[in-house]
Amino acid sequence: MKPIAIVYTSNTGYTGQYAALLGQQTGLPVYPLSGPGEGPAAGSPVLYLGWLMAGTVQGYAKAAKRYRVQAVCAVGMGATGSQLEDVRKTNKLPPELPLFTLQGGFDLQKLRGVYRLMMVVMAKTAGKALAGKQERSPDEDAMLELLTHGGSHVCAENLAAVLAWYQSEPQ
Ligand SMILES: Cc1cc2nc3c(=O)[nH]c(=O)nc-3n(C[C@H](O)[C@H](O)[C@H](O)COP(=O)(O)O)c2cc1C
């Protein structure tokens, strides 16, 4: 079933940018996941986007309770299309639910509180481990680059698979 709206959860804005791009590409209205009574009516079929925090798609559990989620986009640091199995497992997504991973961005200056602390530690530990690795996969290279230099990978091209799914979905 085609979604009638795009609903998202973003912390530093990259997921919001993907949601806005998808809105432009599909013509669907875009809403942040918010309080009851806001956004699409409960039970509506939606496309959900959430940022990845320690493997968890932020807001998905809440969105799945309120809406009929037709597909999920998880925005993280890994390359677009990577980590699919892990994300599905960690978030207990049903096998038939379409899942897409999108490479977002990282900017330490935009992070506050505990999230900032977690990423400072992560940049030191995971970043160091990745930097010291002899042979890195392209995904690891992409993650290392983001962790050490920050930046954004948000672009319309990364949405090609999501758009193809949307267009092939029956009404
Ligand atoms: C505390 C914290 C934990 C994160 N954990 C993951 C993770 O497990 N996997 C991943 O790919 N990205 C992870 N990220 C990176 C974010 O998902 C990425 O920066 C994303 O683009 C943020 O989107 P937003 O700007 O919409 O908040 C983490 C970021 C933070 C701050």
Short mmCIF file of N, CA and C and ligand atoms in Angstrom, two decimals:
data_model
loop_
_atom_site.label_atom_id
_atom_site.label_comp_id
_atom_site.label_asym_id
_atom_site.label_seq_id
_atom_site.Cartn_x
_atom_site.Cartn_y
_atom_site.Cartn_z
N MET A 1 0.84 -1.21 0.00
CA MET A 1 0.00 0.00 0.00
C MET A 1 0.87 1.25 0.00
N LYS A 2 0.49 2.22 -0.85
CA LYS A 2 1.28 3.45 -0.91
C LYS A 2 1.06 4.28 0.36
N PRO A 3 2.14 4.82 0.94
CA PRO A 3 1.96 5.70 2.10
C PRO A 3 1.28 7.00 1.69
N ILE A 4 0.57 7.61 2.62
CA ILE A 4 -0.07 8.90 2.30
C ILE A 4 0.74 10.07 2.88
N ALA A 5 1.76 9.73 3.67
CA ALA A 5 2.57 10.79 4.27
C ALA A 5 3.94 10.23 4.67
N ILE A 6 4.85 11.16 4.90
CA ILE A 6 6.18 10.82 5.39
C ILE A 6 6.28 11.34 6.82
N VAL A 7 6.71 10.48 7.73
CA VAL A 7 6.85 10.86 9.13
C VAL A 7 8.30 10.56 9.53
N TYR A 8 8.92 11.48 10.30
CA TYR A 8 10.33 11.27 10.61
C TYR A 8 10.69 11.73 12.02
N THR A 9 11.82 11.22 12.50
CA THR A 9 12.44 11.68 13.73
C THR A 9 13.90 12.01 13.43
N SER A 10 14.30 13.23 13.78
CA SER A 10 15.66 13.68 13.49
C SER A 10 16.21 14.39 14.72
N ASN A 11 17.49 14.22 14.98
CA ASN A 11 18.10 14.93 16.11
C ASN A 11 18.88 16.13 15.62
N THR A 12 19.78 15.93 14.67
CA THR A 12 20.60 17.05 14.21
C THR A 12 20.23 17.52 12.79
N GLY A 13 19.17 16.97 12.22
CA GLY A 13 18.66 17.55 10.97
C GLY A 13 18.84 16.73 9.71
N TYR A 14 19.77 15.76 9.71
CA TYR A 14 20.02 15.04 8.46
C TYR A 14 18.82 14.19 8.03
N THR A 15 18.18 13.54 8.99
CA THR A 15 17.00 12.72 8.65
C THR A 15 15.87 13.63 8.16
N GLY A 16 15.76 14.80 8.76
CA GLY A 16 14.77 15.79 8.32
C GLY A 16 15.02 16.21 6.88
N GLN A 17 16.31 16.33 6.52
CA GLN A 17 16.64 16.71 5.14
C GLN A 17 16.23 15.61 4.16
N TYR A 18 16.48 14.34 4.55
CA TYR A 18 16.05 13.24 3.68
C TYR A 18 14.53 13.22 3.56
N ALA A 19 13.84 13.46 4.67
CA ALA A 19 12.37 13.44 4.63
C ALA A 19 11.87 14.54 3.68
N ALA A 20 12.49 15.71 3.75
CA ALA A 20 12.08 16.83 2.89
C ALA A 20 12.35 16.50 1.42
N LEU A 21 13.51 15.89 1.14
CA LEU A 21 13.84 15.50 -0.24
C LEU A 21 12.82 14.49 -0.77
N LEU A 22 12.49 13.51 0.08
CA LEU A 22 11.50 12.49 -0.33
C LEU A 22 10.14 13.13 -0.56
N GLY A 23 9.83 14.11 0.27
CA GLY A 23 8.57 14.84 0.11
C GLY A 23 8.52 15.52 -1.26
N GLN A 24 9.65 16.12 -1.64
CA GLN A 24 9.72 16.79 -2.96
C GLN A 24 9.58 15.76 -4.08
N GLN A 25 10.25 14.62 -3.90
CA GLN A 25 10.27 13.62 -4.98
C GLN A 25 8.94 12.90 -5.14
N THR A 26 8.22 12.74 -4.04
CA THR A 26 6.96 11.96 -4.09
C THR A 26 5.71 12.84 -4.07
N GLY A 27 5.87 14.07 -3.62
CA GLY A 27 4.71 14.95 -3.46
C GLY A 27 3.94 14.68 -2.17
N LEU A 28 4.47 13.78 -1.32
CA LEU A 28 3.77 13.46 -0.06
C LEU A 28 4.05 14.54 0.99
N PRO A 29 3.07 14.79 1.87
CA PRO A 29 3.33 15.71 2.98
C PRO A 29 4.30 15.10 3.98
N VAL A 30 5.07 15.94 4.65
CA VAL A 30 6.13 15.50 5.56
C VAL A 30 5.86 16.03 6.96
N TYR A 31 5.92 15.14 7.95
CA TYR A 31 5.66 15.54 9.34
C TYR A 31 6.71 14.98 10.28
N PRO A 32 7.15 15.77 11.28
CA PRO A 32 7.96 15.16 12.34
C PRO A 32 7.03 14.30 13.20
N LEU A 33 7.56 13.21 13.74
CA LEU A 33 6.76 12.37 14.65
C LEU A 33 6.56 13.19 15.92
N SER A 34 5.29 13.48 16.23
CA SER A 34 5.06 14.39 17.36
C SER A 34 3.96 13.85 18.25
N GLY A 35 3.39 14.76 19.00
CA GLY A 35 2.38 14.34 19.96
C GLY A 35 1.10 13.86 19.31
N PRO A 36 0.22 13.16 20.10
CA PRO A 36 -1.04 12.69 19.54
C PRO A 36 -1.87 13.87 19.04
N GLY A 37 -2.60 13.65 17.98
CA GLY A 37 -3.43 14.73 17.44
C GLY A 37 -2.70 15.58 16.41
N GLU A 38 -1.37 15.37 16.30
CA GLU A 38 -0.63 16.11 15.27
C GLU A 38 -0.19 15.13 14.19
N GLY A 39 0.08 15.65 13.01
CA GLY A 39 0.52 14.80 11.91
C GLY A 39 -0.63 14.02 11.32
N PRO A 40 -0.33 12.97 10.53
CA PRO A 40 -1.40 12.19 9.89
C PRO A 40 -2.28 11.51 10.94
N ALA A 41 -3.51 11.19 10.53
CA ALA A 41 -4.45 10.50 11.44
C ALA A 41 -3.87 9.14 11.82
N ALA A 42 -4.13 8.74 13.08
CA ALA A 42 -3.68 7.42 13.54
C ALA A 42 -4.20 6.35 12.58
N GLY A 43 -3.37 5.37 12.31
CA GLY A 43 -3.77 4.28 11.42
C GLY A 43 -3.45 4.53 9.96
N SER A 44 -2.97 5.75 9.65
CA SER A 44 -2.65 6.05 8.25
C SER A 44 -1.42 5.26 7.80
N PRO A 45 -1.39 4.88 6.51
CA PRO A 45 -0.17 4.26 6.00
C PRO A 45 0.91 5.33 5.77
N VAL A 46 2.06 5.15 6.39
CA VAL A 46 3.13 6.16 6.27
C VAL A 46 4.46 5.50 5.93
N LEU A 47 5.35 6.34 5.40
CA LEU A 47 6.75 5.98 5.23
C LEU A 47 7.49 6.61 6.39
N TYR A 48 8.24 5.79 7.14
CA TYR A 48 8.87 6.33 8.34
C TYR A 48 10.40 6.42 8.21
N LEU A 49 10.95 7.56 8.61
CA LEU A 49 12.40 7.75 8.64
C LEU A 49 12.84 8.09 10.06
N GLY A 50 13.88 7.41 10.54
CA GLY A 50 14.41 7.73 11.86
C GLY A 50 15.92 7.61 11.86
N TRP A 51 16.57 8.41 12.71
CA TRP A 51 18.04 8.33 12.79
C TRP A 51 18.44 7.15 13.66
N LEU A 52 19.61 6.61 13.38
CA LEU A 52 20.10 5.43 14.10
C LEU A 52 20.88 5.85 15.34
N MET A 53 20.49 5.30 16.48
CA MET A 53 21.22 5.56 17.73
C MET A 53 21.54 4.22 18.36
N ALA A 54 22.84 3.88 18.39
CA ALA A 54 23.27 2.58 18.89
C ALA A 54 22.43 1.46 18.26
N GLY A 55 22.22 1.55 16.97
CA GLY A 55 21.52 0.50 16.22
C GLY A 55 20.01 0.60 16.22
N THR A 56 19.45 1.50 17.03
CA THR A 56 18.00 1.61 17.14
C THR A 56 17.47 2.73 16.25
N VAL A 57 16.43 2.42 15.48
CA VAL A 57 15.80 3.45 14.65
C VAL A 57 14.93 4.31 15.57
N GLN A 58 15.38 5.52 15.80
CA GLN A 58 14.70 6.38 16.77
C GLN A 58 13.26 6.68 16.32
N GLY A 59 12.34 6.47 17.26
CA GLY A 59 10.93 6.78 17.00
C GLY A 59 10.15 5.68 16.33
N TYR A 60 10.85 4.63 15.84
CA TYR A 60 10.11 3.61 15.08
C TYR A 60 9.03 2.94 15.92
N ALA A 61 9.36 2.58 17.17
CA ALA A 61 8.39 1.85 18.00
C ALA A 61 7.11 2.68 18.16
N LYS A 62 7.29 3.97 18.40
CA LYS A 62 6.14 4.87 18.57
C LYS A 62 5.36 4.99 17.25
N ALA A 63 6.09 5.15 16.16
CA ALA A 63 5.43 5.30 14.85
C ALA A 63 4.65 4.03 14.50
N ALA A 64 5.23 2.86 14.83
CA ALA A 64 4.58 1.60 14.48
C ALA A 64 3.30 1.40 15.29
N LYS A 65 3.26 2.00 16.50
CA LYS A 65 2.05 1.90 17.32
C LYS A 65 0.94 2.78 16.76
N ARG A 66 1.36 3.95 16.23
CA ARG A 66 0.36 4.93 15.81
C ARG A 66 -0.09 4.76 14.36
N TYR A 67 0.84 4.33 13.51
CA TYR A 67 0.54 4.30 12.07
C TYR A 67 0.69 2.90 11.50
N ARG A 68 0.28 2.75 10.25
CA ARG A 68 0.62 1.53 9.53
C ARG A 68 1.89 1.85 8.73
N VAL A 69 3.04 1.53 9.32
CA VAL A 69 4.31 1.87 8.67
C VAL A 69 4.52 0.93 7.47
N GLN A 70 4.66 1.52 6.28
CA GLN A 70 4.76 0.73 5.05
C GLN A 70 6.21 0.45 4.66
N ALA A 71 7.12 1.31 5.13
CA ALA A 71 8.55 1.11 4.87
C ALA A 71 9.32 1.98 5.86
N VAL A 72 10.56 1.56 6.14
CA VAL A 72 11.39 2.29 7.11
C VAL A 72 12.69 2.71 6.44
N CYS A 73 13.10 3.96 6.69
CA CYS A 73 14.43 4.40 6.30
C CYS A 73 15.20 4.71 7.58
N ALA A 74 16.34 4.05 7.75
CA ALA A 74 17.19 4.28 8.92
C ALA A 74 18.39 5.11 8.47
N VAL A 75 18.54 6.27 9.09
CA VAL A 75 19.61 7.19 8.69
C VAL A 75 20.75 7.10 9.70
N GLY A 76 21.92 6.69 9.21
CA GLY A 76 23.07 6.52 10.11
C GLY A 76 24.35 7.01 9.48
N MET A 77 25.45 6.46 9.99
CA MET A 77 26.75 6.90 9.48
C MET A 77 27.31 5.97 8.42
N GLY A 78 26.81 4.74 8.40
CA GLY A 78 27.30 3.77 7.42
C GLY A 78 26.83 4.13 6.02
N ALA A 79 27.42 3.45 5.02
CA ALA A 79 27.07 3.73 3.63
C ALA A 79 25.60 3.40 3.37
N THR A 80 25.01 4.11 2.43
CA THR A 80 23.63 3.84 2.03
C THR A 80 23.51 2.39 1.55
N GLY A 81 22.53 1.68 2.09
CA GLY A 81 22.32 0.28 1.69
C GLY A 81 23.09 -0.73 2.54
N SER A 82 23.91 -0.24 3.49
CA SER A 82 24.65 -1.17 4.36
C SER A 82 23.86 -1.44 5.64
N GLN A 83 24.34 -2.32 6.48
CA GLN A 83 23.79 -2.61 7.82
C GLN A 83 22.34 -3.11 7.84
N LEU A 84 21.83 -3.55 6.68
CA LEU A 84 20.40 -3.87 6.62
C LEU A 84 20.01 -4.99 7.58
N GLU A 85 20.81 -6.05 7.58
CA GLU A 85 20.48 -7.20 8.43
C GLU A 85 20.50 -6.83 9.91
N ASP A 86 21.55 -6.08 10.30
CA ASP A 86 21.70 -5.68 11.71
C ASP A 86 20.54 -4.80 12.15
N VAL A 87 20.20 -3.84 11.32
CA VAL A 87 19.13 -2.90 11.69
C VAL A 87 17.80 -3.65 11.80
N ARG A 88 17.55 -4.56 10.88
CA ARG A 88 16.29 -5.32 10.93
C ARG A 88 16.21 -6.14 12.22
N LYS A 89 17.34 -6.76 12.56
CA LYS A 89 17.38 -7.63 13.73
C LYS A 89 17.21 -6.80 15.02
N THR A 90 18.02 -5.77 15.16
CA THR A 90 18.01 -4.97 16.39
C THR A 90 16.64 -4.35 16.63
N ASN A 91 15.97 -3.94 15.55
CA ASN A 91 14.70 -3.24 15.71
C ASN A 91 13.49 -4.16 15.56
N LYS A 92 13.79 -5.46 15.43
CA LYS A 92 12.73 -6.48 15.29
C LYS A 92 11.73 -6.10 14.20
N LEU A 93 12.25 -5.70 13.06
CA LEU A 93 11.36 -5.33 11.95
C LEU A 93 10.88 -6.61 11.28
N PRO A 94 9.58 -6.71 11.00
CA PRO A 94 9.08 -7.92 10.33
C PRO A 94 9.77 -8.11 8.98
N PRO A 95 10.00 -9.36 8.58
CA PRO A 95 10.76 -9.62 7.35
C PRO A 95 10.13 -8.99 6.11
N GLU A 96 8.79 -8.82 6.12
CA GLU A 96 8.11 -8.30 4.92
C GLU A 96 8.13 -6.77 4.85
N LEU A 97 8.59 -6.12 5.92
CA LEU A 97 8.60 -4.65 5.94
C LEU A 97 9.82 -4.11 5.18
N PRO A 98 9.61 -3.35 4.10
CA PRO A 98 10.76 -2.83 3.36
C PRO A 98 11.61 -1.91 4.25
N LEU A 99 12.94 -2.14 4.18
CA LEU A 99 13.87 -1.35 4.99
C LEU A 99 14.96 -0.80 4.08
N PHE A 100 15.28 0.48 4.29
CA PHE A 100 16.36 1.13 3.55
C PHE A 100 17.28 1.81 4.56
N THR A 101 18.59 1.73 4.32
CA THR A 101 19.49 2.51 5.16
C THR A 101 20.07 3.64 4.30
N LEU A 102 20.19 4.79 4.91
CA LEU A 102 20.67 5.98 4.21
C LEU A 102 21.83 6.59 4.98
N GLN A 103 22.87 6.99 4.27
CA GLN A 103 23.98 7.63 4.97
C GLN A 103 23.64 9.09 5.24
N GLY A 104 23.65 9.44 6.51
CA GLY A 104 23.32 10.81 6.91
C GLY A 104 24.57 11.64 7.06
N GLY A 105 24.76 12.18 8.24
CA GLY A 105 25.92 13.03 8.47
C GLY A 105 26.28 13.04 9.93
N PHE A 106 27.34 13.75 10.22
CA PHE A 106 27.80 13.83 11.60
C PHE A 106 28.46 15.19 11.82
N ASP A 107 28.00 15.88 12.86
CA ASP A 107 28.59 17.17 13.23
C ASP A 107 28.55 17.25 14.75
N LEU A 108 29.71 17.09 15.35
CA LEU A 108 29.79 17.07 16.82
C LEU A 108 29.23 18.36 17.42
N GLN A 109 29.40 19.46 16.72
CA GLN A 109 28.94 20.76 17.24
C GLN A 109 27.41 20.82 17.38
N LYS A 110 26.72 19.98 16.61
CA LYS A 110 25.25 19.99 16.68
C LYS A 110 24.72 19.10 17.80
N LEU A 111 25.60 18.31 18.40
CA LEU A 111 25.15 17.37 19.43
C LEU A 111 25.24 17.99 20.82
N ARG A 112 24.29 17.60 21.65
CA ARG A 112 24.25 18.10 23.03
C ARG A 112 24.24 16.94 24.02
N GLY A 113 24.61 17.24 25.27
CA GLY A 113 24.44 16.32 26.39
C GLY A 113 25.03 14.94 26.17
N VAL A 114 24.21 13.95 26.50
CA VAL A 114 24.70 12.57 26.51
C VAL A 114 25.05 12.09 25.09
N TYR A 115 24.31 12.58 24.08
CA TYR A 115 24.61 12.18 22.70
C TYR A 115 26.01 12.64 22.31
N ARG A 116 26.33 13.86 22.73
CA ARG A 116 27.64 14.41 22.40
C ARG A 116 28.75 13.58 23.06
N LEU A 117 28.51 13.27 24.33
CA LEU A 117 29.47 12.48 25.10
C LEU A 117 29.69 11.12 24.43
N MET A 118 28.56 10.49 24.04
CA MET A 118 28.65 9.17 23.42
C MET A 118 29.49 9.22 22.14
N MET A 119 29.31 10.28 21.37
CA MET A 119 30.03 10.37 20.10
C MET A 119 31.49 10.75 20.28
N VAL A 120 31.78 11.50 21.35
CA VAL A 120 33.19 11.81 21.64
C VAL A 120 33.91 10.49 21.94
N VAL A 121 33.25 9.66 22.76
CA VAL A 121 33.83 8.37 23.12
C VAL A 121 33.95 7.48 21.87
N MET A 122 32.86 7.48 21.08
CA MET A 122 32.83 6.63 19.87
C MET A 122 33.92 7.05 18.88
N ALA A 123 34.08 8.35 18.70
CA ALA A 123 35.11 8.84 17.76
C ALA A 123 36.49 8.38 18.24
N LYS A 124 36.66 8.37 19.56
CA LYS A 124 37.97 7.97 20.11
C LYS A 124 38.18 6.46 19.99
N THR A 125 37.15 5.68 20.35
CA THR A 125 37.32 4.23 20.39
C THR A 125 37.17 3.61 18.99
N ALA A 126 35.96 3.73 18.44
CA ALA A 126 35.69 3.13 17.12
C ALA A 126 36.56 3.79 16.06
N GLY A 127 36.72 5.11 16.16
CA GLY A 127 37.52 5.84 15.18
C GLY A 127 38.96 5.36 15.20
N LYS A 128 39.50 5.20 16.39
CA LYS A 128 40.89 4.75 16.53
C LYS A 128 41.05 3.33 15.98
N ALA A 129 40.06 2.47 16.35
CA ALA A 129 40.12 1.06 15.91
C ALA A 129 40.07 0.99 14.38
N LEU A 130 39.17 1.79 13.79
CA LEU A 130 39.04 1.79 12.32
C LEU A 130 40.30 2.33 11.66
N ALA A 131 40.83 3.42 12.24
CA ALA A 131 42.01 4.06 11.65
C ALA A 131 43.20 3.10 11.67
N GLY A 132 43.26 2.23 12.71
CA GLY A 132 44.39 1.32 12.85
C GLY A 132 44.24 0.04 12.03
N LYS A 133 43.06 -0.16 11.44
CA LYS A 133 42.81 -1.39 10.68
C LYS A 133 43.60 -1.38 9.36
N GLN A 134 44.18 -2.52 9.04
CA GLN A 134 44.99 -2.60 7.81
C GLN A 134 44.11 -2.48 6.56
N GLU A 135 43.06 -3.34 6.54
CA GLU A 135 42.19 -3.31 5.35
C GLU A 135 40.78 -2.95 5.76
N ARG A 136 40.32 -1.79 5.29
CA ARG A 136 38.97 -1.35 5.62
C ARG A 136 38.05 -1.55 4.43
N SER A 137 36.78 -1.92 4.73
CA SER A 137 35.78 -2.02 3.67
C SER A 137 35.39 -0.60 3.28
N PRO A 138 34.75 -0.42 2.12
CA PRO A 138 34.30 0.93 1.73
C PRO A 138 33.37 1.53 2.80
N ASP A 139 32.55 0.66 3.43
CA ASP A 139 31.64 1.13 4.48
C ASP A 139 32.42 1.66 5.68
N GLU A 140 33.46 0.92 6.04
CA GLU A 140 34.29 1.35 7.18
C GLU A 140 35.03 2.65 6.85
N ASP A 141 35.48 2.76 5.62
CA ASP A 141 36.14 4.00 5.18
C ASP A 141 35.20 5.20 5.32
N ALA A 142 33.95 4.99 4.87
CA ALA A 142 32.97 6.06 4.92
C ALA A 142 32.69 6.47 6.36
N MET A 143 32.60 5.47 7.24
CA MET A 143 32.31 5.76 8.64
C MET A 143 33.48 6.48 9.31
N LEU A 144 34.69 6.04 8.99
CA LEU A 144 35.89 6.65 9.57
C LEU A 144 36.00 8.11 9.14
N GLU A 145 35.73 8.37 7.89
CA GLU A 145 35.80 9.73 7.36
C GLU A 145 34.81 10.63 8.10
N LEU A 146 33.59 10.12 8.29
CA LEU A 146 32.57 10.91 9.00
C LEU A 146 32.97 11.13 10.46
N LEU A 147 33.44 10.08 11.11
CA LEU A 147 33.79 10.18 12.53
C LEU A 147 34.93 11.16 12.76
N THR A 148 35.89 11.18 11.85
CA THR A 148 37.06 12.03 12.09
C THR A 148 36.85 13.46 11.57
N HIS A 149 36.18 13.61 10.47
CA HIS A 149 36.05 14.96 9.88
C HIS A 149 34.65 15.53 9.93
N GLY A 150 33.65 14.69 10.22
CA GLY A 150 32.27 15.17 10.17
C GLY A 150 31.86 15.41 8.72
N GLY A 151 30.65 15.89 8.53
CA GLY A 151 30.19 16.19 7.17
C GLY A 151 28.83 15.58 6.91
N SER A 152 28.33 15.82 5.71
CA SER A 152 27.00 15.33 5.34
C SER A 152 27.05 14.55 4.04
N HIS A 153 26.33 13.44 4.00
CA HIS A 153 26.22 12.65 2.77
C HIS A 153 24.79 12.69 2.24
N VAL A 154 24.00 13.58 2.79
CA VAL A 154 22.60 13.64 2.36
C VAL A 154 22.54 14.11 0.90
N CYS A 155 21.93 13.30 0.05
CA CYS A 155 21.74 13.70 -1.35
C CYS A 155 20.57 12.90 -1.93
N ALA A 156 19.98 13.46 -2.97
CA ALA A 156 18.80 12.85 -3.59
C ALA A 156 19.13 11.46 -4.15
N GLU A 157 20.37 11.28 -4.65
CA GLU A 157 20.76 9.99 -5.27
C GLU A 157 20.60 8.84 -4.28
N ASN A 158 20.89 9.11 -3.00
CA ASN A 158 20.80 8.04 -1.99
C ASN A 158 19.37 7.54 -1.82
N LEU A 159 18.41 8.29 -2.33
CA LEU A 159 17.01 7.92 -2.16
C LEU A 159 16.46 7.09 -3.33
N ALA A 160 17.34 6.75 -4.27
CA ALA A 160 16.87 6.07 -5.49
C ALA A 160 16.08 4.79 -5.17
N ALA A 161 16.60 3.97 -4.26
CA ALA A 161 15.93 2.69 -3.96
C ALA A 161 14.58 2.94 -3.26
N VAL A 162 14.54 3.93 -2.40
CA VAL A 162 13.28 4.24 -1.69
C VAL A 162 12.24 4.71 -2.70
N LEU A 163 12.69 5.56 -3.60
CA LEU A 163 11.78 6.11 -4.62
C LEU A 163 11.25 5.00 -5.53
N ALA A 164 12.14 4.09 -5.91
CA ALA A 164 11.73 2.96 -6.77
C ALA A 164 10.68 2.13 -6.04
N TRP A 165 10.89 1.89 -4.75
CA TRP A 165 9.89 1.14 -3.97
C TRP A 165 8.56 1.90 -3.97
N TYR A 166 8.61 3.20 -3.70
CA TYR A 166 7.39 4.00 -3.61
C TYR A 166 6.61 3.95 -4.94
N GLN A 167 7.35 4.08 -6.04
CA GLN A 167 6.68 4.12 -7.34
C GLN A 167 6.07 2.77 -7.71
N SER A 168 6.69 1.69 -7.24
CA SER A 168 6.18 0.36 -7.60
C SER A 168 5.05 -0.10 -6.66
N GLU A 169 4.86 0.64 -5.59
CA GLU A 169 3.87 0.23 -4.60
C GLU A 169 2.45 0.54 -5.12
N PRO A 170 1.52 -0.45 -5.04
CA PRO A 170 0.15 -0.16 -5.49
C PRO A 170 -0.57 0.79 -4.53
N GLN A 171 -1.59 1.47 -5.03
CA GLN A 171 -2.33 2.45 -4.21
C GLN A 171 -2.95 1.80 -2.98
C1 LIG B 1 24.66 8.84 20.30
C2 LIG B 1 24.72 8.46 18.86
C3 LIG B 1 24.69 7.12 18.47
C4 LIG B 1 24.75 6.77 17.12
N1 LIG B 1 24.70 5.45 16.78
C5 LIG B 1 24.76 5.11 15.46
C6 LIG B 1 24.67 3.75 15.06
O1 LIG B 1 24.51 2.84 15.85
N2 LIG B 1 24.78 3.46 13.73
C7 LIG B 1 24.93 4.43 12.78
O2 LIG B 1 25.04 4.12 11.60
N3 LIG B 1 24.97 5.75 13.12
C8 LIG B 1 24.89 6.10 14.44
N4 LIG B 1 24.92 7.42 14.81
C9 LIG B 1 25.03 8.44 13.75
C10 LIG B 1 23.69 9.11 13.43
O3 LIG B 1 22.71 8.14 13.17
C11 LIG B 1 23.90 10.02 12.22
O4 LIG B 1 24.75 11.07 12.62
C12 LIG B 1 22.59 10.55 11.65
O5 LIG B 1 22.85 11.19 10.43
C13 LIG B 1 21.90 11.53 12.59
O6 LIG B 1 20.70 11.97 12.00
P1 LIG B 1 19.93 13.27 12.45
O7 LIG B 1 20.75 14.45 12.00
O8 LIG B 1 18.62 13.20 11.77
O9 LIG B 1 19.82 13.24 13.93
C14 LIG B 1 24.86 7.78 16.13
C15 LIG B 1 24.88 9.13 16.53
C16 LIG B 1 24.78 9.48 17.87
C17 LIG B 1 24.78 10.91 18.24
#
